[in-house]
Coordinates of C-alpha atoms and ligand atoms in Angstrom, one line a residue:
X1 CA -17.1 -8.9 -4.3
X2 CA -15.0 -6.0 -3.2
X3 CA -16.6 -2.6 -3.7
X4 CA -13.9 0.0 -5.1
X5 CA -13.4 3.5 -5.6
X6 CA -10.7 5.7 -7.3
X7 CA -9.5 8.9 -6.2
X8 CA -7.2 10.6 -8.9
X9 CA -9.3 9.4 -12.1
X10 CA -6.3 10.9 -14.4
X11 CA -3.6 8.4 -15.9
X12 CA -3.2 5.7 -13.7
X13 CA -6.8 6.5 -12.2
X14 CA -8.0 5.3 -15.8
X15 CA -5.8 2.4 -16.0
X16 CA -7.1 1.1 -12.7
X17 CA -10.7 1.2 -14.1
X18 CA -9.8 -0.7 -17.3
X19 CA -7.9 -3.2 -14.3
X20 CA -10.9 -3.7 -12.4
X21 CA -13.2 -4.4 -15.8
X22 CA -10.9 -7.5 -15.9
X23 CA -11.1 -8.6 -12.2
X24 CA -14.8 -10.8 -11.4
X25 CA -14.4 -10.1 -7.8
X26 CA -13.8 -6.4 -7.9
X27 CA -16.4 -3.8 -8.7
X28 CA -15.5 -0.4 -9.1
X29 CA -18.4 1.6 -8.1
X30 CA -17.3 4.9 -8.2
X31 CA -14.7 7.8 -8.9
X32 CA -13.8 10.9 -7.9
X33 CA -11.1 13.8 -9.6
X34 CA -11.2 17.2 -8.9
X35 CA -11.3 18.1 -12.6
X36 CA -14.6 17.0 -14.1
X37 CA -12.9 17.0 -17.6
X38 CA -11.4 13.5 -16.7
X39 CA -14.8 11.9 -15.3
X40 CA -16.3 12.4 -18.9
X41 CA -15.2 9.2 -19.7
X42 CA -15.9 7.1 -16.7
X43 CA -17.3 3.4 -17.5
X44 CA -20.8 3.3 -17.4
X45 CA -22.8 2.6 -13.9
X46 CA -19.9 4.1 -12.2
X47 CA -20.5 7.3 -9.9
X48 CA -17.9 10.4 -10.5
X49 CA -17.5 12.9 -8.2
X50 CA -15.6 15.6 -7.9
X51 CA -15.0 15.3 -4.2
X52 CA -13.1 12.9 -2.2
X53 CA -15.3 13.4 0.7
X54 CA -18.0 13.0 -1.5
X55 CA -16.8 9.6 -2.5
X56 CA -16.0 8.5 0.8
X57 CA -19.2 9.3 2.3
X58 CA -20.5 6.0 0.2
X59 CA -21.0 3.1 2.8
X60 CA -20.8 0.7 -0.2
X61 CA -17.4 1.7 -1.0
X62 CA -15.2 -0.7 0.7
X63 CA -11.5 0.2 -0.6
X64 CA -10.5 3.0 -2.6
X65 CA -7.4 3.2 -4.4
X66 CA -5.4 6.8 -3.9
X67 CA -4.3 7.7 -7.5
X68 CA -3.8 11.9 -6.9
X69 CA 0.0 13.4 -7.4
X70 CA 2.2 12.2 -5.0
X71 CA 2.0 14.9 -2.7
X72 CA -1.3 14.5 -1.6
X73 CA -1.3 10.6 -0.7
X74 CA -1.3 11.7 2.9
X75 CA -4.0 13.9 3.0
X76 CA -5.9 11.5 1.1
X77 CA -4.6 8.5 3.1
X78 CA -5.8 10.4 6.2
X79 CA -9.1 11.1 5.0
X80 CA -9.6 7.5 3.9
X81 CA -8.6 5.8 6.8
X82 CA -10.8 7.9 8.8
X83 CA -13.8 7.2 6.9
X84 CA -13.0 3.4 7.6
X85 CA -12.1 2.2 4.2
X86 CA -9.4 0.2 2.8
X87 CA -6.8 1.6 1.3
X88 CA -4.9 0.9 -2.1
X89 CA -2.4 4.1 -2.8
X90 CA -0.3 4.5 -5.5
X91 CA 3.4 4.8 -5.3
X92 CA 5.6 6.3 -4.0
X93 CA 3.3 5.9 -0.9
X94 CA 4.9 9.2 0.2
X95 CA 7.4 12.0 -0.4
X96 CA 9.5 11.2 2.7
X97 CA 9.6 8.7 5.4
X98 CA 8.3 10.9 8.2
X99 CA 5.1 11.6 5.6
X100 CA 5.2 7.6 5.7
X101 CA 4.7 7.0 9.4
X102 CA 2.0 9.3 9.3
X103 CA -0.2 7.4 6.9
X104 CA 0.6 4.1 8.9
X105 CA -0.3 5.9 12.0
X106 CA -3.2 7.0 10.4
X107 CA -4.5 3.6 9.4
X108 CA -3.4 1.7 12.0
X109 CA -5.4 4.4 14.8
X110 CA -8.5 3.8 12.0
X111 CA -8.0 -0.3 12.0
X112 CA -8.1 -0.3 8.0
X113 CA -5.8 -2.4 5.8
X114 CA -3.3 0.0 3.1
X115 CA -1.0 -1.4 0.8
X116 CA 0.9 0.3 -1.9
X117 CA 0.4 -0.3 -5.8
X118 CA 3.7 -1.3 -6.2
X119 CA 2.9 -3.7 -9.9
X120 CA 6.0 -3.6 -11.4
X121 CA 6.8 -6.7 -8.7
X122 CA 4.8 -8.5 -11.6
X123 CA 7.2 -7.4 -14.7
X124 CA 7.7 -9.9 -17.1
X125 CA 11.3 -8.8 -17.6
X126 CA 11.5 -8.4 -13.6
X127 CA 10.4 -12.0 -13.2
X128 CA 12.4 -13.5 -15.8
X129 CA 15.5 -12.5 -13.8
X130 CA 14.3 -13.2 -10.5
X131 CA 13.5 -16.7 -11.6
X132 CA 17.4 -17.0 -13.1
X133 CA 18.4 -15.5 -9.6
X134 CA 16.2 -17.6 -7.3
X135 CA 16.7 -20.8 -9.2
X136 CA 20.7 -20.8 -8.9
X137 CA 21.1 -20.9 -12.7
X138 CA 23.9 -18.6 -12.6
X139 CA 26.1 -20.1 -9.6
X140 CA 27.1 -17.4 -7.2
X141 CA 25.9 -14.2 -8.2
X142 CA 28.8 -11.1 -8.0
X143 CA 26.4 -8.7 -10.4
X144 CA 23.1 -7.8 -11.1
X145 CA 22.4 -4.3 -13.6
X146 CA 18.6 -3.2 -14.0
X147 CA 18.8 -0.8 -16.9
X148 CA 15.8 2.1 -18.0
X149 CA 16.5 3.9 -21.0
X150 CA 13.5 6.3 -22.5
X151 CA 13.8 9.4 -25.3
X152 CA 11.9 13.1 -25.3
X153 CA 13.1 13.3 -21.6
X154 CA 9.5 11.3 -20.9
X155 CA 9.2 14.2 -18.5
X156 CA 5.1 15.8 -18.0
X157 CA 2.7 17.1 -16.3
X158 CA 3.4 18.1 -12.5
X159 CA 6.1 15.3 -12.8
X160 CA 8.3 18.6 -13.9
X161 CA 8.1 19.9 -10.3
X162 CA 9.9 19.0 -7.7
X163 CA 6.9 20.4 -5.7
X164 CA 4.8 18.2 -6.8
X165 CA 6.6 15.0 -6.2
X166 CA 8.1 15.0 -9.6
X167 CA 11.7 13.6 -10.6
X168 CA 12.1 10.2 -11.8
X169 CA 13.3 8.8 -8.6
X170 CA 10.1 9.3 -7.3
X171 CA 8.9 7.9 -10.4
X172 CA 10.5 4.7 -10.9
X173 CA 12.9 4.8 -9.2
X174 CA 10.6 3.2 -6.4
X175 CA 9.8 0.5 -8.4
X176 CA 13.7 -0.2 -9.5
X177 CA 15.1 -0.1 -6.3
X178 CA 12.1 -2.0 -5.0
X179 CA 12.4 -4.7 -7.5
X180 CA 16.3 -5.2 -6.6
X181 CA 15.5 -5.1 -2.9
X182 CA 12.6 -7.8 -3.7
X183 CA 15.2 -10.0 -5.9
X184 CA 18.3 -10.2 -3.5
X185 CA 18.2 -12.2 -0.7
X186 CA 21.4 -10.6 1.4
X187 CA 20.8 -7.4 3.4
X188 CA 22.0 -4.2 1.1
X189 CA 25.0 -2.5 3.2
X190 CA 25.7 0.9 1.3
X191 CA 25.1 2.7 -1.5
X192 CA 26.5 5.0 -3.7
X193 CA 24.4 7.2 -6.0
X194 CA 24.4 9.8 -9.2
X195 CA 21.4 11.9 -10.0
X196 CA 21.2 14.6 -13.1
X197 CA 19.2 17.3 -14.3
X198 CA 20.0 16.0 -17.8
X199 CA 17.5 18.5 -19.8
X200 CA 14.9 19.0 -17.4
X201 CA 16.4 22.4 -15.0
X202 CA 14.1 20.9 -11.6
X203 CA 13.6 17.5 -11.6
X204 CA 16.2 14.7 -12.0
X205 CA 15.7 12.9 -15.5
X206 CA 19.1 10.6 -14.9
X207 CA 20.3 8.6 -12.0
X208 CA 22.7 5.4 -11.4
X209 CA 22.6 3.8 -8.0
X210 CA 24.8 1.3 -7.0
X211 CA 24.4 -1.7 -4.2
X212 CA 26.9 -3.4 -2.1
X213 CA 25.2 -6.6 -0.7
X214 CA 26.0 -8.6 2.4
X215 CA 26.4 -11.8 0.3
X216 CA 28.8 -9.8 -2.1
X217 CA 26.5 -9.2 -4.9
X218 CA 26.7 -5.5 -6.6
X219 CA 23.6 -4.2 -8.0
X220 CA 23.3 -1.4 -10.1
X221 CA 20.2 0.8 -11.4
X222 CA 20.5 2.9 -13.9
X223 CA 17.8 5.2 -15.4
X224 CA 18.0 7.8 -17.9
X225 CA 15.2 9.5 -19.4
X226 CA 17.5 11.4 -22.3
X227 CA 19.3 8.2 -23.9
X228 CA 18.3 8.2 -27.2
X229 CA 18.6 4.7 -27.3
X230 CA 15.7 3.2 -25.8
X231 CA 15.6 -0.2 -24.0
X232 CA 14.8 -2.3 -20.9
X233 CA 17.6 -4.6 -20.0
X234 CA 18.9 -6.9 -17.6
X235 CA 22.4 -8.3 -16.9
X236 CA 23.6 -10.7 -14.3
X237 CA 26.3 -12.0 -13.8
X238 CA 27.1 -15.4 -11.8
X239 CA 30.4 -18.3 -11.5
X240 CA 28.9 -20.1 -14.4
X241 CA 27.2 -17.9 -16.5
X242 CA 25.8 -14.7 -17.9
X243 CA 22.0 -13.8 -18.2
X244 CA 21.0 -10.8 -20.8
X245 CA 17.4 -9.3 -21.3
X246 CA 18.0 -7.0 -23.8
X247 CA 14.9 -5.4 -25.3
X248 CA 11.6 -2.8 -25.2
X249 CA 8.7 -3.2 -23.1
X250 CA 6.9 -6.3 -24.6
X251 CA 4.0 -8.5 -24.1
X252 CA 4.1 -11.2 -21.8
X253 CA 6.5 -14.8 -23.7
X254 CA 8.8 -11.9 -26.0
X255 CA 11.2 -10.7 -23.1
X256 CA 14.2 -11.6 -25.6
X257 CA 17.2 -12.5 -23.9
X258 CA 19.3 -15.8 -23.1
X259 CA 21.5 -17.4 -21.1
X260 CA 25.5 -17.3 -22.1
X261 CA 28.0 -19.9 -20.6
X262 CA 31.3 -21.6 -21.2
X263 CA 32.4 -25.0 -22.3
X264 CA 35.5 -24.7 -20.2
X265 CA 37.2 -21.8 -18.7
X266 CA 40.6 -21.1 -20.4
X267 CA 43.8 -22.1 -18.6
X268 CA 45.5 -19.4 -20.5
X269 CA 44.8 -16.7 -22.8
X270 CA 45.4 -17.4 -26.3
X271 CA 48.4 -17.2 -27.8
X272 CA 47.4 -15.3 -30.7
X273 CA 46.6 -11.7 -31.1
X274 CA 43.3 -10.3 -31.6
X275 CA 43.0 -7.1 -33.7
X276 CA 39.8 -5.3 -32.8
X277 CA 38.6 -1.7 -33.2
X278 CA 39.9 -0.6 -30.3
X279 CA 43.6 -2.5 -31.0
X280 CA 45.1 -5.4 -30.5
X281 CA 43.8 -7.8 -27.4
X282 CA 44.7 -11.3 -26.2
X283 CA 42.2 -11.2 -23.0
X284 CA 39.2 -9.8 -25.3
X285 CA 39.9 -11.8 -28.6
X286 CA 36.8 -13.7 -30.3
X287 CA 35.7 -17.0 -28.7
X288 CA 37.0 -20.1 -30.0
X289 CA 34.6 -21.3 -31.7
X290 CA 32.6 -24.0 -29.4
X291 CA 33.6 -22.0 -26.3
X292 CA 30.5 -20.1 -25.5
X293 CA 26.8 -21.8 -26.0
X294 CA 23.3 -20.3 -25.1
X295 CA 20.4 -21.5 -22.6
X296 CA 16.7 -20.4 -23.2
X297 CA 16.0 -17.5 -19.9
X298 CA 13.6 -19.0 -17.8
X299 CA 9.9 -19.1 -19.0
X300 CA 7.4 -16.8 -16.4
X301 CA 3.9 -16.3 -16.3
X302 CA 3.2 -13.2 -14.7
X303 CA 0.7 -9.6 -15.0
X304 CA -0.3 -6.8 -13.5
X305 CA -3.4 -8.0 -12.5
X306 CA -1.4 -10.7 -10.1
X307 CA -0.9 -7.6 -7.8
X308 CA -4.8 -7.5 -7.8
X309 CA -5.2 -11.1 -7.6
X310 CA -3.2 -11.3 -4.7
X311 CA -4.8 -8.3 -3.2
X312 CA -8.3 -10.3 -3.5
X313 CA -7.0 -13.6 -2.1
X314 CA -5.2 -11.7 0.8
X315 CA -8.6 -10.3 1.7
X316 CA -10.0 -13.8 1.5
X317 CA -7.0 -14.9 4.4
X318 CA -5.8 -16.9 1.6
X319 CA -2.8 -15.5 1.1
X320 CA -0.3 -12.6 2.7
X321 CA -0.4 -9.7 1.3
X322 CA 2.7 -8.8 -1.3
X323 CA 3.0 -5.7 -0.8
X324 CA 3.7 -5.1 2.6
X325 CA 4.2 -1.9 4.6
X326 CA 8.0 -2.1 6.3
X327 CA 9.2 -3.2 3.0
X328 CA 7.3 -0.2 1.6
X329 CA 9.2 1.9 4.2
X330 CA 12.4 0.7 3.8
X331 CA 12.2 1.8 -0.3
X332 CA 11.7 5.1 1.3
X333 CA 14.5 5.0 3.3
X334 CA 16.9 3.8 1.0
X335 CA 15.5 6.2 -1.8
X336 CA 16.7 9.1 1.3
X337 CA 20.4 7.8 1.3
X338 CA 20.4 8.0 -2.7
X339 CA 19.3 11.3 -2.2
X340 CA 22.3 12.0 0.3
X341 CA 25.2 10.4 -2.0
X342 CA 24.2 12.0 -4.9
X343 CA 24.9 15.1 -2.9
X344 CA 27.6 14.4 -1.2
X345 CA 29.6 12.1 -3.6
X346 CA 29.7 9.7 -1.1
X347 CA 28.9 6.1 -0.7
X348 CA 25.7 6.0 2.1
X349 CA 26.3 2.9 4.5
X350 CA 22.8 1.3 4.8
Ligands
LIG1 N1 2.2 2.2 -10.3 C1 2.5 2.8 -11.5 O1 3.1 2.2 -12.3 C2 2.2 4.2 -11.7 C3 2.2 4.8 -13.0 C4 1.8 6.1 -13.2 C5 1.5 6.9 -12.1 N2 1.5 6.3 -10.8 C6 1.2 7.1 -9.7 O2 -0.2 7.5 -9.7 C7 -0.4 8.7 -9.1 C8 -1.1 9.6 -10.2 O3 -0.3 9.8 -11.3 P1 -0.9 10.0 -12.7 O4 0.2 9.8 -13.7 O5 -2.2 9.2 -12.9 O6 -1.2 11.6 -12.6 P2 -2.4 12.3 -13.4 O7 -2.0 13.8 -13.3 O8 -2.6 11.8 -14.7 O9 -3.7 12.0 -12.5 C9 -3.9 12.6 -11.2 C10 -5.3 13.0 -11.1 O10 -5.6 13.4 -9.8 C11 -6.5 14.5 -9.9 N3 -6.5 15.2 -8.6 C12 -5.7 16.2 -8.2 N4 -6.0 16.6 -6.9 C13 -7.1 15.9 -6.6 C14 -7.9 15.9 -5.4 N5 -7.6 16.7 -4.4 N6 -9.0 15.0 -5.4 C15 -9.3 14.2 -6.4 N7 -8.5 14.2 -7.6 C16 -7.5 15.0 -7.6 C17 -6.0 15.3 -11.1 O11 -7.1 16.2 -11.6 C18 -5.6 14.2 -12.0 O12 -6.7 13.9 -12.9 C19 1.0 9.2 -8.7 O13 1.2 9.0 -7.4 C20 1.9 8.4 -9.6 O14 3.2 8.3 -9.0 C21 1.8 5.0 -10.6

């Protein structure tokens, strides 16, 4: 049974506790926040404080997971390390790489075990397209697009300033590039990025990234919190066909979404015209009929919890660990060069 404590028992504080009520071999045994309004509701057993020292001065508490605003992960990290627990901490892990090598100094002086909460390795939708990439079902891969669209400029809370760690790249913009990184198996050798202030005046709300692999496979992330058309989609693109996830965040088996692909390629272009909306076409006319048929996407079996089960096997030296630190670092690092070509309108090599 692995003894755990939350620090940061806000949003993602409380989600962890409802995590852990799932999870046999993980009791949480305490929490701590700083405001006491947010400990009202702790589950029943569990200890609040409203000190992190306080909550670290428990011997029983064997890991804690770091859920405070971005910018304190390193204090936090520091303090936990030095009490000798295990560490959990949310993402980003930090605001910039140097903060990063600090943490890992910190826990590696200490002789604790940190890895980062990075879930969204677990995505249904992320899955689904991994397993379409992994498996070859697409032939040689020359595109993949990961695609975030929200309304209301889903912008709150200290996430507003930049300060504070706000901005959506900090956001999830770890967890997109992250997931690309985790899906493509070529080294990434530049990147070019936009970023936007779309309605919020400090923090960006919009950004596009776009990856040039090794193995010739573009990637591109786009997020925007101020679409109006809300959706989570993927596309890929391979030599023998097209993959489309095309739809809101939903429960696990209703990622909808299919496989398109050919009969034949065309020798020529038909002879015909094609009038569409935007005129006539020959290249962009309708299918003949027969020409295009669809595949089920891959089924996938995956949850949130997984990066908890795997965190409790890993302990057990049953497994590795997912999430591991350099990988954790090199999000960091790449997230720095989006940073400097949405400044300087150039493309970043990697
Ligand atoms: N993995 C994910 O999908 C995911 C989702 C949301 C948030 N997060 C991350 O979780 C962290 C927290 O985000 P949130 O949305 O839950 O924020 P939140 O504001 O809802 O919660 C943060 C809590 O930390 C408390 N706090 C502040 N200073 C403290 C201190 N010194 N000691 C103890 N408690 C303190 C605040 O009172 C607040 O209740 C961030 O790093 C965020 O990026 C991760």
């Amino acid at each position: 049974m692995i003894k755990m404590g939350i620090i940061g028992f806000g949003f993602m504080g409380h989600e962890h506790a409802n995590m852990m009520a799932r999870l046999e071999e993980i009791e949480l045994v305490s929490v701590c926040d700083t405001d006491p309004r947010q400990l009202a509701d702790a589950p029943e057993g569990v200890e609040t404080y409203t000190s992190a020292d306080e909550l670290l001065a428990r011997s029983d508490v064997d890991t804690v997971i770091i859920s405070v605003p971005n910018t304190l992960h390193l204090e936090m990290v520091e303090k936990c390390a030095a009490a000798g627990k295990q560490i959990i901490c949310e993402k980003p892990a930090a605001m910039t790489v140097a903060e990063f090598d600090k943490m890992v100094e910190a826990v590696e002086k200490a002789g604790v075990h940190m890895t980062i909460h990075q879930q969204r390795r677990w995505d249904v939708d992320y899955r689904t397209m991994k397993e379409v990439y992994d498996r070859k079902l697409l032939g040689d891969v020359y595109l993949i697009k990961s695609q975030l669209y929200g309304f209301n400029g889903n912008m709150h809370d200290w996430h507003v300033y930049p300060e504070l760690g706000g901005g959506m790249l900090y956001d999830w913009g770890v967890h997109l590039i992250d997931q690309i990184i985790q899906m493509v198996d070529s080294r990434p050798v530049s990147v070019y990025a936009d970023m936007k202030n779309v309605i919020n005046a400090n923090v960006d709300d919009y950004f596009k990234i776009l990856f040039e692999y090794e193995n010739g496979v573009t990637a591109e992330i786009e997020l925007g919190t101020y679409y109006l058309t809300p959706k989570r989609a993927w596309f890929t693109g391979g030599t023998t066909g097209s993959a489309v996830i095309d739809g809101t965040f939903r429960a696990q088996g209703n990622t909808e979404g299919k496989i398109v692909r050919t009969t034949h390629l065309l020798q020529s272009v038909p002879g015909r015209l094609t009038m569409t909306s935007a005129g006539p076409t020959r290249s962009f006319g309708e299918p003949e009929p027969g020409l295009l048929y669809e595949e089920p996407l891959p089924e996938v079996h995956t949850e949130h919890r997984d990066f908890f089960v795997n965190y409790i096997n890993a302990r057990k030296g049953l497994e590795e660990y997912a999430v591991m630190l350099p990988e954790v670092r090199n999000v960091l690092c790449i997230m720095d060069a989006v940073r400097q070509s949405a400044r300087t309108h150039q493309s970043v090599k990697l």
